[in-house]
Amino acid sequence: MAIRLGDEAPDFTAETTQGTVNFHEWLGDSWGVLFSHPKDYTPVCTTELGMAAKLKPEFDKRNVKVIGLSVDPLDSHMGWEKDIEETQGTAVNFPMIADSDRKVSDLYDMIHPNANDTFTVRSVFVVGPDKKVKLTLTYPASTGRNFDELLRVIDSLQLTAKYSVATPVNWKDGDDCIIVPAVSNEDAKEKFPAGWNEIKPYLRVTPQPNKVG
Ligand code: BEZ
């Protein structure tokens, strides 16, 4: 069954390039990004894995652990990682699940048979420290994902979790945020000492809370 926002991220134990991983245990108190790749030794995936590796300091800063998956076996992953390091200039620095029995792919509905009955699509699941699914993305095999967008969404999710703000259209780090409707004006006075601009009672704009003085 498809995984929906707010569902508990299904737990699993899997072989990876960094040893056996129990997903929930491995996540601990971190946020997580689980993302799938159609197949080893494919060009778009090679660039994505290189970028994910380069962005490790950005993921670390946000307390996010990254784990990749493709349905090829471990020895294939190991050989491909050498190519990724050679061509992308960064060694893969996160575990890659060897899902040749498709256990995890099936659990997360990553194989869409009407697109391709063998390979996974490009799925992304962002999981919160509460192990709940916060974001799902599904891209076709032929389109590489935008990792700047992934970091942007993680920033938005973390602001919502910590400060009860939402982020408006095309928001980027440092832009004003929106006070979520569930926060009353009375509570907002305490939560948002920098104040807010009430454009409409349901549209209250406040400076990004973690950038204020
Ligand atoms: C790729 O990762 O480059 C790719 C994989 C499957 C189909 C098309 C492209």
CSV table of C-alpha atoms and ligand atoms in Angstrom, one decimal:
chain,number,residue,atom,x,y,z
A,1,MET,CA,0.0,0.0,0.0
A,2,ALA,CA,1.2,3.5,-0.7
A,3,ILE,CA,2.8,5.3,2.1
A,4,ARG,CA,1.1,8.5,3.1
A,5,LEU,CA,2.3,11.6,5.0
A,6,GLY,CA,1.9,11.0,8.8
A,7,ASP,CA,2.3,7.2,8.5
A,8,GLU,CA,4.9,5.5,10.5
A,9,ALA,CA,7.9,4.8,8.2
A,10,PRO,CA,7.9,1.0,7.8
A,11,ASP,CA,10.9,-0.5,9.7
A,12,PHE,CA,13.2,-3.0,8.1
A,13,THR,CA,16.6,-4.6,8.5
A,14,ALA,CA,18.7,-4.7,5.3
A,15,GLU,CA,22.2,-5.3,4.0
A,16,THR,CA,23.9,-2.1,3.0
A,17,THR,CA,27.3,-1.0,1.9
A,18,GLN,CA,28.0,0.0,5.5
A,19,GLY,CA,26.8,-3.3,7.1
A,20,THR,CA,23.4,-4.5,8.3
A,21,VAL,CA,21.1,-1.6,9.1
A,22,ASN,CA,17.9,-1.7,11.2
A,23,PHE,CA,16.2,1.4,9.9
A,24,HIS,CA,14.6,2.8,13.0
A,25,GLU,CA,17.5,1.9,15.2
A,26,TRP,CA,19.9,3.5,12.7
A,27,LEU,CA,17.9,6.7,12.6
A,28,GLY,CA,17.9,7.1,16.3
A,29,ASP,CA,16.9,10.7,17.1
A,30,SER,CA,17.8,11.9,13.7
A,31,TRP,CA,15.7,12.9,10.7
A,32,GLY,CA,16.2,10.6,7.7
A,33,VAL,CA,16.2,10.6,4.0
A,34,LEU,CA,15.5,7.3,2.2
A,35,PHE,CA,15.9,7.6,-1.5
A,36,SER,CA,15.8,5.0,-4.3
A,37,HIS,CA,17.7,4.5,-7.5
A,38,PRO,CA,16.4,2.6,-10.5
A,39,LYS,CA,19.6,0.7,-11.1
A,40,ASP,CA,23.4,0.6,-10.5
A,41,TYR,CA,25.7,1.9,-13.1
A,42,THR,CA,23.2,4.3,-14.6
A,43,PRO,CA,24.1,7.9,-15.4
A,44,VAL,CA,21.5,10.0,-13.6
A,45,CYS,CA,21.8,8.0,-10.4
A,46,THR,CA,25.6,8.4,-10.5
A,47,THR,CA,25.2,12.2,-10.5
A,48,GLU,CA,22.6,12.1,-7.7
A,49,LEU,CA,24.7,9.9,-5.4
A,50,GLY,CA,27.7,12.2,-5.9
A,51,MET,CA,25.6,15.2,-5.0
A,52,ALA,CA,24.1,13.6,-1.9
A,53,ALA,CA,27.6,12.7,-0.8
A,54,LYS,CA,28.9,16.3,-1.4
A,55,LEU,CA,26.0,17.7,0.6
A,56,LYS,CA,26.8,15.6,3.7
A,57,PRO,CA,27.8,18.7,5.7
A,58,GLU,CA,24.4,20.2,4.9
A,59,PHE,CA,22.6,17.1,6.0
A,60,ASP,CA,24.7,16.8,9.2
A,61,LYS,CA,24.0,20.4,10.0
A,62,ARG,CA,20.3,19.6,10.0
A,63,ASN,CA,20.7,16.3,11.9
A,64,VAL,CA,19.6,14.3,8.8
A,65,LYS,CA,20.9,10.8,8.0
A,66,VAL,CA,20.8,9.7,4.4
A,67,ILE,CA,20.4,6.2,3.0
A,68,GLY,CA,20.1,5.1,-0.6
A,69,LEU,CA,18.6,2.0,-2.2
A,70,SER,CA,18.7,0.1,-5.4
A,71,VAL,CA,17.6,-3.4,-6.3
A,72,ASP,CA,21.1,-4.5,-7.2
A,73,PRO,CA,23.3,-6.6,-5.0
A,74,LEU,CA,26.1,-5.5,-2.6
A,75,ASP,CA,29.1,-6.3,-4.9
A,76,SER,CA,27.5,-4.3,-7.7
A,77,HIS,CA,27.0,-1.3,-5.3
A,78,MET,CA,30.6,-1.6,-4.2
A,79,GLY,CA,32.0,-1.5,-7.8
A,80,TRP,CA,29.6,1.3,-8.7
A,81,GLU,CA,30.7,3.4,-5.8
A,82,LYS,CA,34.3,3.4,-7.1
A,83,ASP,CA,33.0,4.9,-10.4
A,84,ILE,CA,31.0,7.5,-8.4
A,85,GLU,CA,34.1,8.6,-6.6
A,86,GLU,CA,36.1,8.7,-9.8
A,87,THR,CA,33.5,10.6,-11.8
A,88,GLN,CA,31.8,12.8,-9.2
A,89,GLY,CA,34.9,13.6,-7.1
A,90,THR,CA,33.3,12.4,-3.8
A,91,ALA,CA,33.2,9.0,-2.2
A,92,VAL,CA,29.7,7.9,-1.2
A,93,ASN,CA,29.6,8.5,2.5
A,94,PHE,CA,26.2,7.0,3.5
A,95,PRO,CA,24.8,3.5,3.3
A,96,MET,CA,23.3,2.1,0.1
A,97,ILE,CA,20.8,-0.7,0.6
A,98,ALA,CA,21.3,-3.8,-1.6
A,99,ASP,CA,17.6,-4.6,-2.1
A,100,SER,CA,17.9,-7.5,-4.6
A,101,ASP,CA,15.0,-9.3,-3.0
A,102,ARG,CA,13.0,-6.0,-3.3
A,103,LYS,CA,11.9,-6.3,0.4
A,104,VAL,CA,12.4,-2.6,1.1
A,105,SER,CA,11.2,-1.5,-2.4
A,106,ASP,CA,8.0,-3.4,-1.9
A,107,LEU,CA,7.5,-2.1,1.7
A,108,TYR,CA,7.8,1.5,0.4
A,109,ASP,CA,6.0,0.9,-2.9
A,110,MET,CA,9.0,2.0,-4.9
A,111,ILE,CA,8.4,-0.2,-7.9
A,112,HIS,CA,5.6,1.2,-10.1
A,113,PRO,CA,5.0,-1.7,-12.6
A,114,ASN,CA,3.3,0.5,-15.2
A,115,ALA,CA,6.5,2.6,-15.4
A,116,ASN,CA,8.9,-0.3,-15.1
A,117,ASP,CA,8.3,-3.7,-13.5
A,118,THR,CA,12.0,-4.3,-12.6
A,119,PHE,CA,13.4,-1.0,-11.4
A,120,THR,CA,12.4,1.4,-8.7
A,121,VAL,CA,11.2,4.8,-9.5
A,122,ARG,CA,13.1,7.7,-7.9
A,123,SER,CA,11.4,7.8,-4.5
A,124,VAL,CA,12.3,10.1,-1.6
A,125,PHE,CA,10.9,9.7,1.9
A,126,VAL,CA,11.8,12.2,4.6
A,127,VAL,CA,11.3,10.8,8.0
A,128,GLY,CA,11.1,12.8,11.3
A,129,PRO,CA,12.7,11.9,14.6
A,130,ASP,CA,9.3,10.5,15.6
A,131,LYS,CA,9.6,8.0,12.7
A,132,LYS,CA,6.7,9.5,10.9
A,133,VAL,CA,6.8,10.2,7.1
A,134,LYS,CA,7.0,14.0,6.6
A,135,LEU,CA,7.5,14.1,2.8
A,136,THR,CA,7.2,11.8,-0.2
A,137,LEU,CA,8.5,12.5,-3.7
A,138,THR,CA,8.2,10.4,-6.8
A,139,TYR,CA,10.3,11.2,-9.8
A,140,PRO,CA,10.7,9.2,-13.1
A,141,ALA,CA,13.9,7.4,-13.8
A,142,SER,CA,14.9,9.9,-16.4
A,143,THR,CA,14.8,13.0,-14.2
A,144,GLY,CA,17.4,13.6,-11.5
A,145,ARG,CA,16.1,15.0,-8.3
A,146,ASN,CA,16.8,18.5,-7.1
A,147,PHE,CA,18.8,18.3,-3.8
A,148,ASP,CA,18.6,22.0,-3.2
A,149,GLU,CA,14.8,21.5,-3.1
A,150,LEU,CA,15.2,18.6,-0.7
A,151,LEU,CA,17.2,20.7,1.7
A,152,ARG,CA,14.7,23.5,1.4
A,153,VAL,CA,11.8,21.2,2.3
A,154,ILE,CA,13.8,19.8,5.2
A,155,ASP,CA,14.4,23.4,6.5
A,156,SER,CA,10.7,24.1,6.2
A,157,LEU,CA,9.7,20.9,8.0
A,158,GLN,CA,12.2,21.6,10.8
A,159,LEU,CA,10.9,25.2,11.2
A,160,THR,CA,7.3,23.9,11.4
A,161,ALA,CA,8.3,21.3,14.0
A,162,LYS,CA,10.3,23.7,16.2
A,163,TYR,CA,8.4,27.0,15.8
A,164,SER,CA,4.9,26.3,14.5
A,165,VAL,CA,5.4,28.3,11.3
A,166,ALA,CA,4.6,27.3,7.7
A,167,THR,CA,6.5,28.6,4.7
A,168,PRO,CA,4.9,30.4,1.8
A,169,VAL,CA,5.3,29.9,-2.0
A,170,ASN,CA,8.9,29.8,-3.2
A,171,TRP,CA,10.1,30.4,0.4
A,172,LYS,CA,13.9,30.2,0.9
A,173,ASP,CA,16.0,30.2,4.0
A,174,GLY,CA,15.8,33.7,5.6
A,175,ASP,CA,12.5,34.7,4.1
A,176,ASP,CA,9.4,35.5,6.2
A,177,CYS,CA,7.3,32.7,7.4
A,178,ILE,CA,3.6,32.2,8.1
A,179,ILE,CA,2.2,31.6,11.6
A,180,VAL,CA,0.2,28.3,11.4
A,181,PRO,CA,-3.5,28.8,11.9
A,182,ALA,CA,-3.6,26.6,15.0
A,183,VAL,CA,-1.7,29.2,16.9
A,184,SER,CA,-4.0,31.9,18.4
A,185,ASN,CA,-3.0,35.5,18.4
A,186,GLU,CA,-2.6,35.3,22.2
A,187,ASP,CA,-0.2,32.4,22.0
A,188,ALA,CA,1.6,34.0,19.0
A,189,LYS,CA,2.5,37.0,21.2
A,190,GLU,CA,4.7,34.7,23.3
A,191,LYS,CA,6.0,32.5,20.5
A,192,PHE,CA,6.8,35.3,18.1
A,193,PRO,CA,8.4,38.2,20.1
A,194,ALA,CA,9.4,39.8,16.8
A,195,GLY,CA,5.7,40.3,16.0
A,196,TRP,CA,3.8,39.7,12.8
A,197,ASN,CA,2.0,41.4,10.0
A,198,GLU,CA,-1.7,40.4,9.9
A,199,ILE,CA,-2.6,40.6,6.2
A,200,LYS,CA,-5.8,38.7,6.9
A,201,PRO,CA,-6.7,36.9,10.2
A,202,TYR,CA,-5.6,33.6,8.5
A,203,LEU,CA,-2.5,35.1,6.9
A,204,ARG,CA,0.0,36.3,9.6
A,205,VAL,CA,3.6,36.8,8.4
A,206,THR,CA,6.5,36.8,10.8
A,207,PRO,CA,10.3,36.9,10.3
A,208,GLN,CA,11.9,33.5,10.2
A,209,PRO,CA,12.1,32.7,13.9
A,210,ASN,CA,15.6,31.2,14.0
A,211,LYS,CA,17.0,34.3,12.2
A,212,VAL,CA,15.6,36.8,14.7
A,213,GLY,CA,18.1,38.6,17.0
B,1,BEZ,C1,19.7,6.8,-14.8
B,1,BEZ,O1,19.9,6.8,-13.6
B,1,BEZ,O2,20.5,7.4,-15.5
B,1,BEZ,C2,18.6,6.2,-15.5
B,1,BEZ,C3,18.0,5.0,-15.0
B,1,BEZ,C4,17.0,4.4,-15.6
B,1,BEZ,C5,16.5,4.9,-16.8
B,1,BEZ,C6,17.0,6.1,-17.3
B,1,BEZ,C7,18.0,6.7,-16.6
